[in-house]
Each structure stands twice: as structure tokens, then as C-alpha cells.
mmCIF file of C-alpha atoms in Angstrom:
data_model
loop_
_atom_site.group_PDB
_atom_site.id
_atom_site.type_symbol
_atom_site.label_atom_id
_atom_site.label_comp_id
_atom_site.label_asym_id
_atom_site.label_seq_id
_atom_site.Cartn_x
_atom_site.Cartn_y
_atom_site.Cartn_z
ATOM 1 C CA UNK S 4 -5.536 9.729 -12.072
ATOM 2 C CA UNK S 5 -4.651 6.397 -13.326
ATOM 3 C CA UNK S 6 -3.526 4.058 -16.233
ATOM 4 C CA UNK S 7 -5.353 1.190 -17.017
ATOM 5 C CA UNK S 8 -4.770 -2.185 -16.718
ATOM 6 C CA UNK S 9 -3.345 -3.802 -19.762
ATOM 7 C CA UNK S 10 -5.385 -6.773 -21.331
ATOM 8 C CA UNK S 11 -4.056 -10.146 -20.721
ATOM 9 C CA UNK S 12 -3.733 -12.071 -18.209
ATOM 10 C CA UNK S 13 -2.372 -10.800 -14.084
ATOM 11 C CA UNK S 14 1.601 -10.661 -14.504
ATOM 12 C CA UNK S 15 3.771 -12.977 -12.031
ATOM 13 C CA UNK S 16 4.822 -10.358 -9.460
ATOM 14 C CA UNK S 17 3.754 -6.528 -8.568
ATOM 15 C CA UNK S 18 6.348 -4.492 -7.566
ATOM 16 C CA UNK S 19 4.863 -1.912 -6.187
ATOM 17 C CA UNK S 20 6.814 1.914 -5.577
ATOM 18 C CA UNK S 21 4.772 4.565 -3.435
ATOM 19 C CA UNK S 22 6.676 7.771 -4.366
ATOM 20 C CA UNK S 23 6.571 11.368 -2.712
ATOM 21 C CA UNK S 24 9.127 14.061 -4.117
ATOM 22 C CA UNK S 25 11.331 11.425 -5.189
ATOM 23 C CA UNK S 26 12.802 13.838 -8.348
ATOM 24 C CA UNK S 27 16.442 12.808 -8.098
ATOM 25 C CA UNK S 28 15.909 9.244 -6.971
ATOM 26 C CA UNK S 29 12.276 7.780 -8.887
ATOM 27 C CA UNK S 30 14.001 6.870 -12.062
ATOM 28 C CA UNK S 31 16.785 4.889 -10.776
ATOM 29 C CA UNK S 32 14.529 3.085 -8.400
ATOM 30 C CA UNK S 33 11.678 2.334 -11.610
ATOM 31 C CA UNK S 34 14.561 1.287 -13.693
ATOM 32 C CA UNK S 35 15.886 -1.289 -11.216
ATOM 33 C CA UNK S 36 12.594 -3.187 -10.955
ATOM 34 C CA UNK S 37 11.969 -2.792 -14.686
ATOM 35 C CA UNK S 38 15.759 -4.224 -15.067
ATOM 36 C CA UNK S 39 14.139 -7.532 -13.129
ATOM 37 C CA UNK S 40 15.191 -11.307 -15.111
ATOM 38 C CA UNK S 41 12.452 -12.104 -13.964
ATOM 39 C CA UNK S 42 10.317 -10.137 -17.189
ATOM 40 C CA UNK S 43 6.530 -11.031 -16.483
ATOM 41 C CA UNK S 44 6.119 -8.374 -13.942
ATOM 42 C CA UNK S 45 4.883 -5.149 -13.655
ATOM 43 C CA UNK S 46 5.520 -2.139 -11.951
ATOM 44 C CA UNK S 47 3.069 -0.382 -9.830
ATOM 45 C CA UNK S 48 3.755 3.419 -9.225
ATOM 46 C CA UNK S 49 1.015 5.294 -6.908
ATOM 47 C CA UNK S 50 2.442 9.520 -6.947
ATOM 48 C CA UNK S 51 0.919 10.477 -3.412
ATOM 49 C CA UNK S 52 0.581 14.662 -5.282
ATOM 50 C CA UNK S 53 3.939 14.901 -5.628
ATOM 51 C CA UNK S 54 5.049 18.919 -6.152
ATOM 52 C CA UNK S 55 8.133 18.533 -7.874
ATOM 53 C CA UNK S 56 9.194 16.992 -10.870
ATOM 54 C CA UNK S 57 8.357 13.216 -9.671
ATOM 55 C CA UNK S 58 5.061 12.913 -11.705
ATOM 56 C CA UNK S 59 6.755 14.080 -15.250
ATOM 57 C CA UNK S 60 9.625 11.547 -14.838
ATOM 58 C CA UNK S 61 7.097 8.770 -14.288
ATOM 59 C CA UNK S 62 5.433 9.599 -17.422
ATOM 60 C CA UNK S 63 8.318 9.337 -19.076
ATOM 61 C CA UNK S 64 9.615 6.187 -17.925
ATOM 62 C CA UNK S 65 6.179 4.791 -18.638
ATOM 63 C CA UNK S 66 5.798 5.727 -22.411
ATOM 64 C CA UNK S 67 9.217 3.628 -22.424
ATOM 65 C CA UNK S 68 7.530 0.217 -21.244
ATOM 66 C CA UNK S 69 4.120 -0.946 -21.017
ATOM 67 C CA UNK S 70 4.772 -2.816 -18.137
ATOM 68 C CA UNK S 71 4.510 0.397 -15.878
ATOM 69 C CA UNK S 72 1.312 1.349 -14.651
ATOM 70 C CA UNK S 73 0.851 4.933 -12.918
ATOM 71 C CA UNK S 74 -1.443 6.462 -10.921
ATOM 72 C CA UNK S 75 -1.642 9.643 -8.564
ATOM 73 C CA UNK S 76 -3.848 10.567 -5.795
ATOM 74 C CA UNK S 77 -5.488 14.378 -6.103
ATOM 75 C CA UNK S 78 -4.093 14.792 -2.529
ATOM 76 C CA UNK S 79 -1.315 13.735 -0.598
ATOM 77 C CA UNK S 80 -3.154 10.625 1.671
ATOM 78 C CA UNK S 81 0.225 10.201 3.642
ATOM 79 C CA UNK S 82 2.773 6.939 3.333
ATOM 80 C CA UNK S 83 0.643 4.217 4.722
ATOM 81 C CA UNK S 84 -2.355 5.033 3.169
ATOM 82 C CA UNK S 85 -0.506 5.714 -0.074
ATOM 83 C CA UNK S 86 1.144 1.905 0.492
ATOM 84 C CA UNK S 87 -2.782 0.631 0.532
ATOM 85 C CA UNK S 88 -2.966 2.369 -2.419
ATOM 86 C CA UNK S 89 -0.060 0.606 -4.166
ATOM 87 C CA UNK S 90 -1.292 -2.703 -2.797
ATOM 88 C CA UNK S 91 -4.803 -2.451 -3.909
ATOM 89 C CA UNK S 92 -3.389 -1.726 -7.624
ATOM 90 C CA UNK S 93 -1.563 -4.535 -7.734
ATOM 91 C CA UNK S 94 -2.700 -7.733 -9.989
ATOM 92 C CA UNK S 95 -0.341 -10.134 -9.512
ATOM 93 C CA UNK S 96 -0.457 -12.651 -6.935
ATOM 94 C CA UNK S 97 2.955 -12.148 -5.454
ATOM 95 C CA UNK S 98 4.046 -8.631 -4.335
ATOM 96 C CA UNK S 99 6.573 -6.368 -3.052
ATOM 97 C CA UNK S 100 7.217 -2.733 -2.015
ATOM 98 C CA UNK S 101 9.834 -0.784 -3.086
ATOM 99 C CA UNK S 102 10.596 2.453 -1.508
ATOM 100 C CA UNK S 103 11.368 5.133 -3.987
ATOM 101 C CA UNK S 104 14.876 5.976 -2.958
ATOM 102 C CA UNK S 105 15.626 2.071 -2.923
ATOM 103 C CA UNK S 106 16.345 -0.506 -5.590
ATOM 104 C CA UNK S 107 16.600 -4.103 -6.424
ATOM 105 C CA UNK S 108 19.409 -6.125 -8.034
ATOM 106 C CA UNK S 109 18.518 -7.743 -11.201
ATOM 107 C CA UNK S 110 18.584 -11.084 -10.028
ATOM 108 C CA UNK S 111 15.853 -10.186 -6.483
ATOM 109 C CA UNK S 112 13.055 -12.084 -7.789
ATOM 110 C CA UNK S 113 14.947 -14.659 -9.876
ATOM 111 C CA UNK S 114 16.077 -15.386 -6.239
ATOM 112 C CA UNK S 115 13.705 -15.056 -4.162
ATOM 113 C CA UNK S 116 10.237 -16.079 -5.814
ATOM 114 C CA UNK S 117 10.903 -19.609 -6.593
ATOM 115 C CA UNK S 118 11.226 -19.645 -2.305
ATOM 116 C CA UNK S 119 7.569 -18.345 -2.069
ATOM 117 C CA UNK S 120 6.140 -21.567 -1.808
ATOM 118 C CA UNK S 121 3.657 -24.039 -0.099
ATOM 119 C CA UNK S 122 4.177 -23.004 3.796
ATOM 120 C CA UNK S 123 6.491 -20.427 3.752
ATOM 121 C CA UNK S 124 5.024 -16.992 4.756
ATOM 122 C CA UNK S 125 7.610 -14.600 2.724
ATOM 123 C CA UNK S 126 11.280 -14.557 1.409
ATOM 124 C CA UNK S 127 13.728 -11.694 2.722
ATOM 125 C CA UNK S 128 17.446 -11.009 1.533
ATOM 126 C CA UNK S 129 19.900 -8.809 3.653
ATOM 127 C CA UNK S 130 20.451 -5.423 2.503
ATOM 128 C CA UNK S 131 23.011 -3.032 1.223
ATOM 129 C CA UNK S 132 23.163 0.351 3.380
ATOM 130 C CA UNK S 133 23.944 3.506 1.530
ATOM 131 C CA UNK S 134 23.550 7.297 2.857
ATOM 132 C CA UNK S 135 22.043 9.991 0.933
ATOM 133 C CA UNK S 136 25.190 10.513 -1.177
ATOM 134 C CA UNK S 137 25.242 6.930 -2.367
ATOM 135 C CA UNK S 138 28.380 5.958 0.083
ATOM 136 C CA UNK S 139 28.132 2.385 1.182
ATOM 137 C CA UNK S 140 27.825 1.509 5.058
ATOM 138 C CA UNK S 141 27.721 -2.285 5.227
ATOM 139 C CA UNK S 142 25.078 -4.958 4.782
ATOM 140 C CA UNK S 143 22.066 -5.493 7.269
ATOM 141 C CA UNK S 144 19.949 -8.520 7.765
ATOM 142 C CA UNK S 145 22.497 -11.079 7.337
ATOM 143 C CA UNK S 146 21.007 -14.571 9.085
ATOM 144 C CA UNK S 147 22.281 -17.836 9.650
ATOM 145 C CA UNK S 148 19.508 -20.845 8.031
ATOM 146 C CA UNK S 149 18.230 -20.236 4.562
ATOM 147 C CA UNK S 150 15.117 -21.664 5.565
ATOM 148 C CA UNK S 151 13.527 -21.819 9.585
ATOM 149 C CA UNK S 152 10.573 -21.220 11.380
ATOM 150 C CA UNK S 153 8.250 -18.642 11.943
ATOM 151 C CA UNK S 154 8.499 -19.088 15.634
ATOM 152 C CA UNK S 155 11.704 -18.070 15.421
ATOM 153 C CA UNK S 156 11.575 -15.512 13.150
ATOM 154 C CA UNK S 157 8.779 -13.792 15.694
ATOM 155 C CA UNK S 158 11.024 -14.868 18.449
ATOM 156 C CA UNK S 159 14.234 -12.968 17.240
ATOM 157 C CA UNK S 160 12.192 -10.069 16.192
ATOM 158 C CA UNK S 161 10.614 -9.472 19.637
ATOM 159 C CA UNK S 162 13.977 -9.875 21.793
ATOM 160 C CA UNK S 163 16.085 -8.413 18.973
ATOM 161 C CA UNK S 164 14.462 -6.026 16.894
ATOM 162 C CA UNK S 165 17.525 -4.519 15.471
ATOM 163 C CA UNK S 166 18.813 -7.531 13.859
ATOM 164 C CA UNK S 167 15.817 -8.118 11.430
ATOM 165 C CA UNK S 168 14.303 -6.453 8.419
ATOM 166 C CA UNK S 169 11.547 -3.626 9.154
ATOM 167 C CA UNK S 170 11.568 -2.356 5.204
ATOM 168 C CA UNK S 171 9.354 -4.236 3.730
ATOM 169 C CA UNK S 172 11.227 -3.329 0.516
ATOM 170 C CA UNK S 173 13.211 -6.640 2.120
ATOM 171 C CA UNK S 174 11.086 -9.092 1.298
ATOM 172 C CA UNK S 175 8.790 -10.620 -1.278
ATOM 173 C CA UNK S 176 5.176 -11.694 -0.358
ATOM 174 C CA UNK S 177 2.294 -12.710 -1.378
ATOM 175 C CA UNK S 178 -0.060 -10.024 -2.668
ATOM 176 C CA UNK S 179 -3.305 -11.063 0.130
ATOM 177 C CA UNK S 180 -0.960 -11.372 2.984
ATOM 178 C CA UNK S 181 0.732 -8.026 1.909
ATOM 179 C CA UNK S 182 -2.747 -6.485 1.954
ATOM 180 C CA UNK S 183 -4.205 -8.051 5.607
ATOM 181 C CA UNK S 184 -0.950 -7.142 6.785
ATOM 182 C CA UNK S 185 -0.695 -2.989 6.754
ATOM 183 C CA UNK S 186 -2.428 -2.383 10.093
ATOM 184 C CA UNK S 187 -2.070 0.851 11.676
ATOM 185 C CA UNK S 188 -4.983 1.522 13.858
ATOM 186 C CA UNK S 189 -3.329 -0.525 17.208
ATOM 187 C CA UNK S 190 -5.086 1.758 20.021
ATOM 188 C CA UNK S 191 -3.468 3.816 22.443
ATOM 189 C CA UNK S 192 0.277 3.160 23.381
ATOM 190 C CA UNK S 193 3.002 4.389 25.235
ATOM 191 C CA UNK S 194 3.994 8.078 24.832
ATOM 192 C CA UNK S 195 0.802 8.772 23.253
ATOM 193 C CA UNK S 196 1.545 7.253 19.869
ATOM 194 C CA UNK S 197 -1.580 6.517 17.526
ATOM 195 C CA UNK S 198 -3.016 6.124 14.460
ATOM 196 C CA UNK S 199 -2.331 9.386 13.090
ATOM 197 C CA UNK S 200 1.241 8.701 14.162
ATOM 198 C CA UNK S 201 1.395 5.648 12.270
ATOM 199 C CA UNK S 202 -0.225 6.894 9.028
ATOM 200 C CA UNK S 203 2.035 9.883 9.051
ATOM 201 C CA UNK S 204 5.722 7.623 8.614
ATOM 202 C CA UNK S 205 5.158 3.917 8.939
ATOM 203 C CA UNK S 206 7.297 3.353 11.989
ATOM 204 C CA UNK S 207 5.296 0.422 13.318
ATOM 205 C CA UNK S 208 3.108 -0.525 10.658
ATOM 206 C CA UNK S 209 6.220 -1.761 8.374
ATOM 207 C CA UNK S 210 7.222 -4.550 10.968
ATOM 208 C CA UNK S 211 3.795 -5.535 11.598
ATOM 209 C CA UNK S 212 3.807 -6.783 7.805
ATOM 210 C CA UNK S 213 6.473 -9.192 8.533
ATOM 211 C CA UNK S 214 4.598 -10.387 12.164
ATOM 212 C CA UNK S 215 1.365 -10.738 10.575
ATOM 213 C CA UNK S 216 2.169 -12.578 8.012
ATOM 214 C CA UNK S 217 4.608 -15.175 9.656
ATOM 215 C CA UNK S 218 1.494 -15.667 12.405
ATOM 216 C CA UNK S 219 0.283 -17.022 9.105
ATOM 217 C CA UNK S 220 2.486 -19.558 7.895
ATOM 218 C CA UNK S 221 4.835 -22.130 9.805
ATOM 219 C CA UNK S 222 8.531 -21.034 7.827
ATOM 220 C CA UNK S 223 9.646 -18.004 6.550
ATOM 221 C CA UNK S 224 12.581 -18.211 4.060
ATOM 222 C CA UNK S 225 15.842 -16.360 3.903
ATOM 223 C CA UNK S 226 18.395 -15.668 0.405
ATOM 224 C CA UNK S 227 21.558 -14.879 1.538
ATOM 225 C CA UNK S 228 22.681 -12.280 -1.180
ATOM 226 C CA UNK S 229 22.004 -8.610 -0.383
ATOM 227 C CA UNK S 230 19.525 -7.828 -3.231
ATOM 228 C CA UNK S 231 17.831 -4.429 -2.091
ATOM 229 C CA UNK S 232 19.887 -1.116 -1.627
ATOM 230 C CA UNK S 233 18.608 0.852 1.324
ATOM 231 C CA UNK S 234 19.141 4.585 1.680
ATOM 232 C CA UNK S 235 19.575 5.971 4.961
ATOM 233 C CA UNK S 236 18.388 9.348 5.956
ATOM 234 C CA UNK S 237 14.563 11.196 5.524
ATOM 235 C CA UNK S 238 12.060 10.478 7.762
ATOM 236 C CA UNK S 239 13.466 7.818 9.801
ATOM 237 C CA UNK S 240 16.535 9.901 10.546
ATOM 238 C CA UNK S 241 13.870 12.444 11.832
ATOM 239 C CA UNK S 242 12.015 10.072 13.817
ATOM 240 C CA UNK S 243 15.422 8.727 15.721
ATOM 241 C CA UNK S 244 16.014 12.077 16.471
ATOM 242 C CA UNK S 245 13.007 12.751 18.123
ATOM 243 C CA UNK S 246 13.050 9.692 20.208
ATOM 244 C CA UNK S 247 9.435 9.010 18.276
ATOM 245 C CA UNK S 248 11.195 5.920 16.343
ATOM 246 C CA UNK S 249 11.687 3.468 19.098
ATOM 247 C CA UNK S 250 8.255 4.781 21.220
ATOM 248 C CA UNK S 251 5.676 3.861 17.823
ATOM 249 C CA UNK S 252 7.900 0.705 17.384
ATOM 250 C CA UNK S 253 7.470 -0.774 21.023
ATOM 251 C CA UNK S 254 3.744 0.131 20.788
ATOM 252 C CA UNK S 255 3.749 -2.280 17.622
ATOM 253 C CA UNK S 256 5.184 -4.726 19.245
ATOM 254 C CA UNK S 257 3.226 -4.827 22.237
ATOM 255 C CA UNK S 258 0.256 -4.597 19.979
ATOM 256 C CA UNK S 259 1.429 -8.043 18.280
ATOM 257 C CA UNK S 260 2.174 -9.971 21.223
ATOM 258 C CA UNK S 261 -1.515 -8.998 22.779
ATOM 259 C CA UNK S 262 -3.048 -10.093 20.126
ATOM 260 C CA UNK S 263 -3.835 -13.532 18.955
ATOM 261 C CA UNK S 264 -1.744 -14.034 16.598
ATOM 262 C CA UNK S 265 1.422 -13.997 18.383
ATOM 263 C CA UNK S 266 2.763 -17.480 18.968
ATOM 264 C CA UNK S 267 2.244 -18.877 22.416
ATOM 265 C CA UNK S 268 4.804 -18.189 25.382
ATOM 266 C CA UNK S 269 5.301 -22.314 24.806
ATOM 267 C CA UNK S 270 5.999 -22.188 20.934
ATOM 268 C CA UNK S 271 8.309 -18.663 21.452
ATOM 269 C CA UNK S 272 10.672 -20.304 24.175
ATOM 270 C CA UNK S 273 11.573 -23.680 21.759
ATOM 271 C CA UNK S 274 12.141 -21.091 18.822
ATOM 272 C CA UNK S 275 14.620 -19.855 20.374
ATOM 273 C CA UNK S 276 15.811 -23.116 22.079
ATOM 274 C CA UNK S 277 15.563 -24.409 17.917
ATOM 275 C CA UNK S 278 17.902 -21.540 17.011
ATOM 276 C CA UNK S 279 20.291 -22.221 19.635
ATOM 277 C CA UNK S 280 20.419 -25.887 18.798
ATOM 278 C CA UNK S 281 20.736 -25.225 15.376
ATOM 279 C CA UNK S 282 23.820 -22.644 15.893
ATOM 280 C CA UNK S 283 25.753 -25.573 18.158
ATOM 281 C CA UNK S 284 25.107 -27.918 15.823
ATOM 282 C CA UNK S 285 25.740 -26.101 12.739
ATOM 283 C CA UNK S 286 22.989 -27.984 10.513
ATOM 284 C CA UNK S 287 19.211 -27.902 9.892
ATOM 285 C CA UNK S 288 17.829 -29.905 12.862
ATOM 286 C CA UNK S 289 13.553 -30.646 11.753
ATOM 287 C CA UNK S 290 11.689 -27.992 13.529
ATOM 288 C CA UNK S 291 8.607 -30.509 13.931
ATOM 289 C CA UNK S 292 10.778 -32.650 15.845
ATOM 290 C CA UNK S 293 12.427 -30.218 17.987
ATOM 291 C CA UNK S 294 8.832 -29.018 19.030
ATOM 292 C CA UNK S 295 8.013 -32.713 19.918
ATOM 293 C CA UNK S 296 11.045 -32.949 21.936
ATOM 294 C CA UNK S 297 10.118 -30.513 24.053
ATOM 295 C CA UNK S 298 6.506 -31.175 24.461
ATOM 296 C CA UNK S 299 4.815 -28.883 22.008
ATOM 297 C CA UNK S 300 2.370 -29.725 19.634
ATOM 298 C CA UNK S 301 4.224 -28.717 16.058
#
């Protein structure tokens, strides 16, 4: 089931909301990225057979403004798959996923898309924490350089996974990237994790999104405002519990750096030599010429 595309030509941006039972959250989250300054957008909802009232609510919301465009799978294809879905709806050539208990600021892609350009591989804000009750706990994400280099982004996501976005509802890429980059069959791993595993909540395949696409690009670029409102709790709480969370995200991981796409042992060690430089010295120092310092080819 699906609307059709309007006429005219592809919007600037594709926010794109893969929604499951989402009843008492969907129409706060669709209003926030309808509520976008940024007005030549539109909003991509895939319903993955929702059983409640999720669907109805959508309809709703879309009879409201044309710039929604629904659709709904005749079965539930679980998260990832449902995510592909989203992604492959999309017609703009900039993208984003929003969770469907999240939301955006008005001001995310005033922000943030202007920074999607020439070499930089996405644009990622920090993020307000709330739990199910809407109570705040804190910001997330917060970094030090608005700007800096892949390298280091891969760098400080390998040694310190915590302290960097896994939502992709974070960040703001581009729409080709965001498709190459939602990879879930990675082989066997430890604990037994697999495919299945990965289709069935994401835990692994959202970080990979970031990995792959900064193996693509030499910067990645940071906004300092927290623009995207997290809730806490649902699956991920689950998966913690079950010890599951950390096992399918260390098989990820290990899947990246195996591959050929991670940066070499070389390029990793001045990233994080770079950030260290760059923390003493509190200013931008030119990436290019750090790597030459040190002996590696920028």
C-alpha cells in the first residue's frame, strides 16, 4: 500500500520515519519533521503492519499536508528491512531517519544541511535523552571541532564507542550513501550473532551507516546544538539486558575493521595523534598537514 509520488520536481531532503506500533508517539514525531524551516522536504512514512492505531493516525496527518507520503508493507518485514524500505522511497538527494518515538527541532536541517557539502561524508548534532515518560536525562554526543576528519571520527568510534552517535536519527546524509550503507549480512561473529540477529533490532547495522559512509569521504561535520530528542527504553533496553547489545555491536565492529574500508593502522594512529594535538592546542590544526608531518600520504 502506498501513496504516490507528487508531480514536480524531487524535494531537498527525505526524512524518512519507519514506524511499528508507534500509537501514542507517530504524530508528535510526523509533526516535528513537518514543523522543519527548512519547507521543501518531504516526509517519508513506511507502517511495517502496524496492529494498533499507528496506520489511522498517519492517514490523518497526511490528508493535512501533501508533503507526507505513506506507505505500509502487507507484513511486518522487521526494522532493518523496513529502514530499506524507507530509504528506497525516498526522492530527495539528501536523507535522514527518524525513529518514530524521536523528533527533530525546527531548526535540524536549517543547521545541518548547508554542512553537507563537497567532502564531507554526513553532519551529526548531539542529542537530547528523554525516558519513556518524556523526563529529560542529559545530552549525548557532545564533541569538541565542528568540522574534522574521518580518520578520526572512525578512530574515536572504534576505541570509544560510547561517546559517538549509533542513531542514525543523529545525522543527516546523503540519500546514496544512506542506501550502500544499511549492511546487515556481516557473517558469523562472536556469540553466534547473525543476520537474522541484525534484521530483527538494528544493533550493529545502525553504526555501520556512520563507518561506511565516513570510509567514503575525508571529513565528517559536527553542529553543536542538540537537535534530535532520543527516547530511551524498547528494544535497546531489551537488548542491554540480555547482554545481546554489546555482543552484535563488537561483531560490527570487527566486521568494519576487516574489511577494506577501514582506514589503515597508519591513517587510524595520526587521527588520533590529530585529535590530541588539536585538544592541546585548542584550534583547528590542517589535517593534510598533520598527516604529512607524520609521514602519511593525506
Amino acid at each position: 500500500m502506498s501513496s504516490a509520488a507528487p508531480p514536480g520536481p524531487a524535494p531537498l531532503v527525505s526524512i524518512l520515519i519507519p514506524v511499528y506500533n508507534r500509537e501514542r508517539e507517530i504524530e508528535e514525531t510526523i509533526r516535528s519533521a513537518l514543523a522543519q524551516t527548512v519547507r521543501d522536504i518531504e516526509v517519508v512514512v513506511v507502517d511495517n503492519a502496524s496492529t494498533d492505531g499507528t496506520w489511522a493516525i498517519c492517514q490523518r496527518l497526511a490528508a493535512e499536508d501533501g508533503r507526507l507520503r505513506l506507505f505500509r508493507n502487507d507484513a511486518n518485514i522487521g526494522p532493518v528491512n523496513n529502514w530499506r524500505r524507507c530509504v528506497a522511497e525516498a526522492r530527495a538527494p539528501v536523507s535522514k531517519i527518524l525513529f518514530s518515538d524521536d523528533r527533530l527541532e525546527p531548526a535540524y536541517l536549517e543547521r545541518t544541511l548547508p554542512r553537507l557539502q563537497g567532502r564531507v561524508a554526513f553532519v551529526f548534532t548531539p542529542a537530547k535523552l528523554v525516558d519513556e515518560a518524556g523526563a529529560s536525562h542529559g545530552v549525548i554526543h557532545q564533541y569538541f571541532v565542528d568540522t574534522f576528519p574521518s580518520d578520526t571520527f572512525v578512530f574515536e568510534y572504534l576505541s570509544n564507542f560510547g561517546g559517538l552517535p549509533v542513531s542514525p536519527c543523529a545525522a543527516l546524509f546523503r540519500t546514496a550513501d544512506l542506501r550502500d550503507g544499511i549492511v546487515s549480512d556481516l557473517g558469523p561473529g562472536p556469540g553466534g550473532s547473525s543476520a537474522a540477529d541484525f534484521e530483527a533490532h538494528g544493533a550493529g547495522p545502525d553504526c555501520l551507516i556512520y563507518l561506511i559512509a565516513a570510509s567514503r569521504y575525508p571529513y565528517v561535520a559536527y553542529v553543536g546544538e542538540p537537535l534530535v530528542t532520543f527516547r530511551r527504553g524498547g528494544i535497546t533496553s531489551d537488548l542491554v539486558a540480555s547482554g545481546r547489545f554489546f555482543t552484535c555491536y563488537h561483531h560490527a565492529l570487527m566486521w568494519f575493521m576487516k574489511s577494506p574500508m577501514a582506514p589503515p593502522p597508519a591513517r587510524l594512529a595520526a587521527a588520533a595523534l590529530w585529535r590530541q594535538e588539536v585538544r592541546n592546542a585548542r584550534r583547528v590544526i590542517p589535517y593534510e598537514d598533520h598527516l604529512r608531518a607524520y609521514g602519511v600520504e593525506p
